[in-house]
Amino acid sequence: SPAGPEVAPAAAAARRLGGHAPARCLVAVPATGEKPAGFLGIALFGPLFHGARFRDVMFLKELFVLPEARGRGVARALVAAVARAAIDAGCERLEWVTDRGNEAARAAYRAMGAAEGDKVTYSLRAQALARLAATGHADARGRRAAPRRGPDA
């Protein structure tokens, strides 16, 4: 059987993608002389590939700010830096998700001028993920689950 694809390190992948790394990380650190030393927050992001137009959307995968650093503009600074990276990469949009119940984050994102989208997210937990990988179906009976109907669907 033919060998599978080779997984390239980020630098090699970046060369194949026009010089843009497929995933990046930014770290917010305290201003010089500010205590405590260390990191305040991180942002992990990378381009989404939509059809023939590469790098048209930058996706912010993770944004984390230490609890003691929240409310000090750390998230805003990180998202602004990701926005600059998106523009530098030729992206037209920046997208990210947060938990529906995370009102503090949602309020912060709205204050930055971000609009909530209409997309629905999906997930597979461990057992369903393993079933899908092995059989092509996440449903335990080996077939697609029927759409839910009715008032509580």
CSV table of C-alpha atoms in Angstrom, one decimal:
chain,number,residue,atom,x,y,z
A,1,SER,CA,0.0,0.0,0.0
A,2,PRO,CA,1.2,3.6,-0.6
A,3,ALA,CA,2.8,5.5,2.2
A,4,GLY,CA,0.6,8.1,3.9
A,5,PRO,CA,1.3,11.8,3.7
A,6,GLU,CA,4.3,13.2,5.5
A,7,VAL,CA,3.4,15.6,8.3
A,8,ALA,CA,5.6,18.7,7.9
A,9,PRO,CA,7.0,20.8,10.7
A,10,ALA,CA,5.5,24.3,10.8
A,11,ALA,CA,8.4,26.0,9.0
A,12,ALA,CA,8.3,23.5,6.1
A,13,ALA,CA,4.5,23.8,5.9
A,14,ALA,CA,4.8,27.6,5.8
A,15,ARG,CA,7.1,27.4,2.8
A,16,ARG,CA,4.5,25.3,1.0
A,17,LEU,CA,1.7,27.7,1.9
A,18,GLY,CA,3.3,30.9,0.5
A,19,GLY,CA,5.3,31.7,3.6
A,20,HIS,CA,2.5,31.8,6.1
A,21,ALA,CA,2.8,29.4,9.1
A,22,PRO,CA,-0.3,27.2,9.4
A,23,ALA,CA,-0.6,27.9,13.1
A,24,ARG,CA,0.8,30.7,15.3
A,25,CYS,CA,0.9,31.6,18.9
A,26,LEU,CA,1.1,35.0,20.5
A,27,VAL,CA,1.9,35.5,24.2
A,28,ALA,CA,1.0,38.7,26.2
A,29,VAL,CA,3.6,39.5,28.8
A,30,PRO,CA,3.6,42.3,31.4
A,31,ALA,CA,5.1,45.6,30.4
A,32,THR,CA,8.7,46.1,31.4
A,33,GLY,CA,9.1,46.6,35.1
A,34,GLU,CA,5.5,45.4,35.8
A,35,LYS,CA,5.0,42.7,38.4
A,36,PRO,CA,4.6,39.7,38.3
A,37,ALA,CA,6.8,38.6,35.5
A,38,GLY,CA,5.5,35.8,33.3
A,39,PHE,CA,2.7,35.6,30.8
A,40,LEU,CA,-0.7,37.3,31.0
A,41,GLY,CA,-2.5,35.5,28.1
A,42,ILE,CA,-2.1,33.6,24.9
A,43,ALA,CA,-3.8,33.4,21.5
A,44,LEU,CA,-3.5,30.4,19.2
A,45,PHE,CA,-4.6,31.0,15.6
A,46,GLY,CA,-4.1,30.1,12.0
A,47,PRO,CA,-5.6,30.4,8.5
A,48,LEU,CA,-8.7,28.5,7.4
A,49,PHE,CA,-8.5,27.1,3.9
A,50,HIS,CA,-11.7,27.7,1.9
A,51,GLY,CA,-11.6,26.2,-1.5
A,52,ALA,CA,-9.2,27.7,-4.0
A,53,ARG,CA,-8.6,30.9,-2.1
A,54,PHE,CA,-6.1,30.1,0.7
A,55,ARG,CA,-5.8,32.3,3.7
A,56,ASP,CA,-9.0,34.3,3.3
A,57,VAL,CA,-10.1,33.6,6.9
A,58,MET,CA,-7.9,33.6,10.0
A,59,PHE,CA,-9.4,31.5,12.8
A,60,LEU,CA,-8.6,32.3,16.5
A,61,LYS,CA,-8.6,28.9,18.0
A,62,GLU,CA,-7.8,29.7,21.6
A,63,LEU,CA,-7.7,32.9,23.6
A,64,PHE,CA,-6.8,32.7,27.2
A,65,VAL,CA,-6.1,35.4,29.8
A,66,LEU,CA,-5.1,34.7,33.3
A,67,PRO,CA,-7.9,35.4,35.7
A,68,GLU,CA,-5.8,38.0,37.6
A,69,ALA,CA,-5.1,39.8,34.3
A,70,ARG,CA,-8.7,40.1,33.1
A,71,GLY,CA,-10.1,43.5,32.7
A,72,ARG,CA,-6.7,45.1,31.9
A,73,GLY,CA,-7.0,45.0,28.1
A,74,VAL,CA,-5.0,41.8,27.6
A,75,ALA,CA,-7.7,40.1,25.5
A,76,ARG,CA,-8.1,43.2,23.4
A,77,ALA,CA,-4.4,43.5,22.8
A,78,LEU,CA,-4.1,39.8,21.8
A,79,VAL,CA,-7.1,40.0,19.4
A,80,ALA,CA,-5.8,43.2,17.9
A,81,ALA,CA,-2.4,41.5,17.3
A,82,VAL,CA,-4.2,38.5,15.7
A,83,ALA,CA,-6.2,41.0,13.5
A,84,ARG,CA,-2.9,42.5,12.3
A,85,ALA,CA,-1.5,39.1,11.6
A,86,ALA,CA,-4.7,38.3,9.6
A,87,ILE,CA,-4.3,41.4,7.5
A,88,ASP,CA,-0.6,40.7,6.9
A,89,ALA,CA,-1.6,37.2,5.7
A,90,GLY,CA,-4.1,38.6,3.3
A,91,CYS,CA,-7.1,37.5,5.2
A,92,GLU,CA,-10.5,39.2,4.7
A,93,ARG,CA,-12.0,38.0,8.0
A,94,LEU,CA,-11.1,36.9,11.6
A,95,GLU,CA,-13.4,34.3,13.2
A,96,TRP,CA,-13.6,32.6,16.6
A,97,VAL,CA,-16.0,30.9,18.9
A,98,THR,CA,-16.8,31.1,22.6
A,99,ASP,CA,-19.1,29.2,24.8
A,100,ARG,CA,-22.7,30.4,24.6
A,101,GLY,CA,-22.8,30.8,28.4
A,102,ASN,CA,-19.5,32.8,28.6
A,103,GLU,CA,-21.2,36.2,29.0
A,104,ALA,CA,-18.1,38.0,30.1
A,105,ALA,CA,-16.2,37.0,26.9
A,106,ARG,CA,-19.2,37.7,24.7
A,107,ALA,CA,-19.5,41.2,26.2
A,108,ALA,CA,-15.8,41.8,25.7
A,109,TYR,CA,-15.9,40.7,22.0
A,110,ARG,CA,-19.0,42.9,21.4
A,111,ALA,CA,-17.1,45.8,23.0
A,112,MET,CA,-14.3,45.2,20.5
A,113,GLY,CA,-16.8,45.6,17.7
A,114,ALA,CA,-17.2,41.9,16.8
A,115,ALA,CA,-20.6,40.6,15.8
A,116,GLU,CA,-22.0,37.2,16.8
A,117,GLY,CA,-22.5,34.9,13.8
A,118,ASP,CA,-25.2,32.5,12.8
A,119,LYS,CA,-23.0,29.4,12.5
A,120,VAL,CA,-23.8,26.2,14.5
A,121,THR,CA,-20.9,24.3,16.0
A,122,TYR,CA,-20.8,20.5,16.2
A,123,SER,CA,-18.6,18.2,18.3
A,124,LEU,CA,-18.0,14.5,18.8
A,125,ARG,CA,-17.0,13.2,22.2
A,126,ALA,CA,-14.5,10.3,22.7
A,127,GLN,CA,-16.7,7.3,22.0
A,128,ALA,CA,-18.6,8.9,19.1
A,129,LEU,CA,-15.3,10.1,17.7
A,130,ALA,CA,-13.8,6.6,17.8
A,131,ARG,CA,-16.9,5.1,16.2
A,132,LEU,CA,-16.8,7.7,13.4
A,133,ALA,CA,-13.1,7.1,12.8
A,134,ALA,CA,-13.6,3.3,12.7
A,135,THR,CA,-17.0,3.0,10.9
A,136,GLY,CA,-17.8,6.3,9.2
A,137,HIS,CA,-20.8,6.7,11.5
A,138,ALA,CA,-20.8,8.3,15.0
A,139,ASP,CA,-24.1,6.6,15.9
A,140,ALA,CA,-23.7,3.5,18.0
A,141,ARG,CA,-26.0,1.5,15.7
A,142,GLY,CA,-23.7,2.1,12.7
A,143,ARG,CA,-26.0,4.4,10.9
A,144,ARG,CA,-26.6,8.1,10.8
A,145,ALA,CA,-28.9,9.4,13.5
A,146,ALA,CA,-32.3,10.5,12.3
A,147,PRO,CA,-33.0,14.2,12.5
A,148,ARG,CA,-34.9,15.2,15.6
A,149,ARG,CA,-38.4,16.4,15.1
A,150,GLY,CA,-40.9,18.0,17.3
A,151,PRO,CA,-41.0,21.0,19.7
A,152,ASP,CA,-38.0,20.0,21.7
A,153,ALA,CA,-35.7,19.1,18.7
